[in-house]
Short mmCIF file of C-alpha atoms in Angstrom, two decimals:
data_model
loop_
_atom_site.label_atom_id
_atom_site.label_comp_id
_atom_site.label_asym_id
_atom_site.label_seq_id
_atom_site.Cartn_x
_atom_site.Cartn_y
_atom_site.Cartn_z
CA MET E 1 108.10 25.86 -0.25
CA ASP E 2 111.48 24.19 -0.41
CA LYS E 3 113.43 25.96 -3.17
CA THR E 4 114.99 22.64 -4.19
CA TYR E 5 111.62 21.21 -5.28
CA THR E 6 111.62 20.22 -8.94
CA PRO E 7 108.15 19.60 -10.38
CA ASN E 8 107.48 16.23 -12.00
CA LEU E 9 104.72 14.84 -14.20
CA ASN E 10 101.74 13.66 -12.18
CA ASP E 11 102.47 15.95 -9.21
CA TYR E 12 99.43 17.81 -7.91
CA VAL E 13 100.53 21.34 -7.06
CA SER E 14 99.20 24.68 -5.94
CA PHE E 15 100.45 27.81 -7.73
CA ARG E 16 99.20 31.18 -6.57
CA GLN E 17 95.40 30.78 -6.58
CA HIS E 18 95.24 27.64 -8.72
CA GLU E 19 95.64 23.91 -8.15
CA GLY E 20 96.17 21.21 -10.72
CA TRP E 21 98.24 18.39 -12.17
CA VAL E 22 101.67 18.98 -13.68
CA TYR E 23 100.90 18.20 -17.34
CA PHE E 24 104.24 18.98 -19.04
CA VAL E 25 107.78 19.49 -17.73
CA ASP E 26 110.64 21.28 -19.45
CA GLU E 27 113.87 22.78 -18.15
CA GLU E 28 112.46 26.30 -18.45
CA TYR E 29 108.77 25.88 -17.58
CA ILE E 30 105.97 23.51 -16.64
CA THR E 31 102.29 23.51 -17.48
CA ILE E 32 99.67 22.85 -14.83
CA GLU E 33 96.32 21.41 -15.89
CA ILE E 34 93.72 23.48 -14.05
CA GLY E 35 90.65 22.40 -16.02
CA VAL E 36 89.27 19.80 -18.40
CA SER E 37 86.07 19.94 -20.42
CA GLU E 38 84.52 17.83 -23.13
CA LYS E 39 84.82 19.17 -26.67
CA LYS E 40 81.50 20.30 -28.11
CA CYS E 41 82.64 20.01 -31.72
CA ARG E 42 84.11 16.73 -32.89
CA LEU E 43 85.24 17.48 -36.44
CA THR E 44 88.66 15.98 -35.72
CA ASP E 45 89.71 12.48 -34.73
CA ASP E 46 88.38 10.71 -31.64
CA LEU E 47 91.78 10.70 -29.92
CA HIS E 48 91.36 14.25 -28.63
CA LYS E 49 87.97 14.34 -26.92
CA MET E 50 88.76 16.87 -24.21
CA ASN E 51 89.84 20.50 -23.93
CA HIS E 52 92.60 21.06 -21.38
CA THR E 53 93.12 24.42 -19.69
CA LEU E 54 96.80 24.81 -18.87
CA LEU E 55 98.65 27.37 -16.76
CA VAL E 56 102.32 28.06 -17.55
CA CYS E 57 104.75 28.34 -14.63
CA TYR E 58 108.30 29.42 -15.50
CA ARG E 59 111.36 28.14 -13.66
CA GLN E 60 111.91 31.44 -11.84
CA ASN E 61 108.49 30.92 -10.18
CA TRP E 62 108.95 27.29 -9.12
CA ASP E 63 109.71 28.47 -5.59
CA GLU E 64 106.03 29.54 -5.43
CA LEU E 65 104.78 26.00 -6.14
CA GLN E 66 103.36 24.00 -3.28
CA TYR E 67 103.58 20.23 -3.73
CA ILE E 68 100.38 18.51 -2.57
CA ARG E 69 100.55 14.91 -3.74
CA LYS E 70 101.50 12.57 -6.58
CA ARG E 71 99.49 10.09 -8.64
CA LYS E 72 100.81 6.89 -10.17
CA SER E 73 99.85 7.81 -13.73
CA ILE E 74 97.55 10.06 -15.75
CA TYR E 75 94.92 7.32 -15.57
CA HIS E 76 94.55 7.68 -11.78
CA ASP E 77 92.44 10.43 -10.20
#
């Protein structure tokens, strides 16, 4: 992978043995959404209906990321 790659929101990436969407970007780390499931218990508001499984990837490991593709927004794919 090109060491100059900087991950962006809505990039689909591969990291080690996982693939997923870049869910959050910070200067020091990103999170990669590797799974989504429906919540079984809905005691809270209806805004948060899904559980998201996120993998943290720190800046020093960004050279291990493999960019696959990009989506226009979180509402695509």
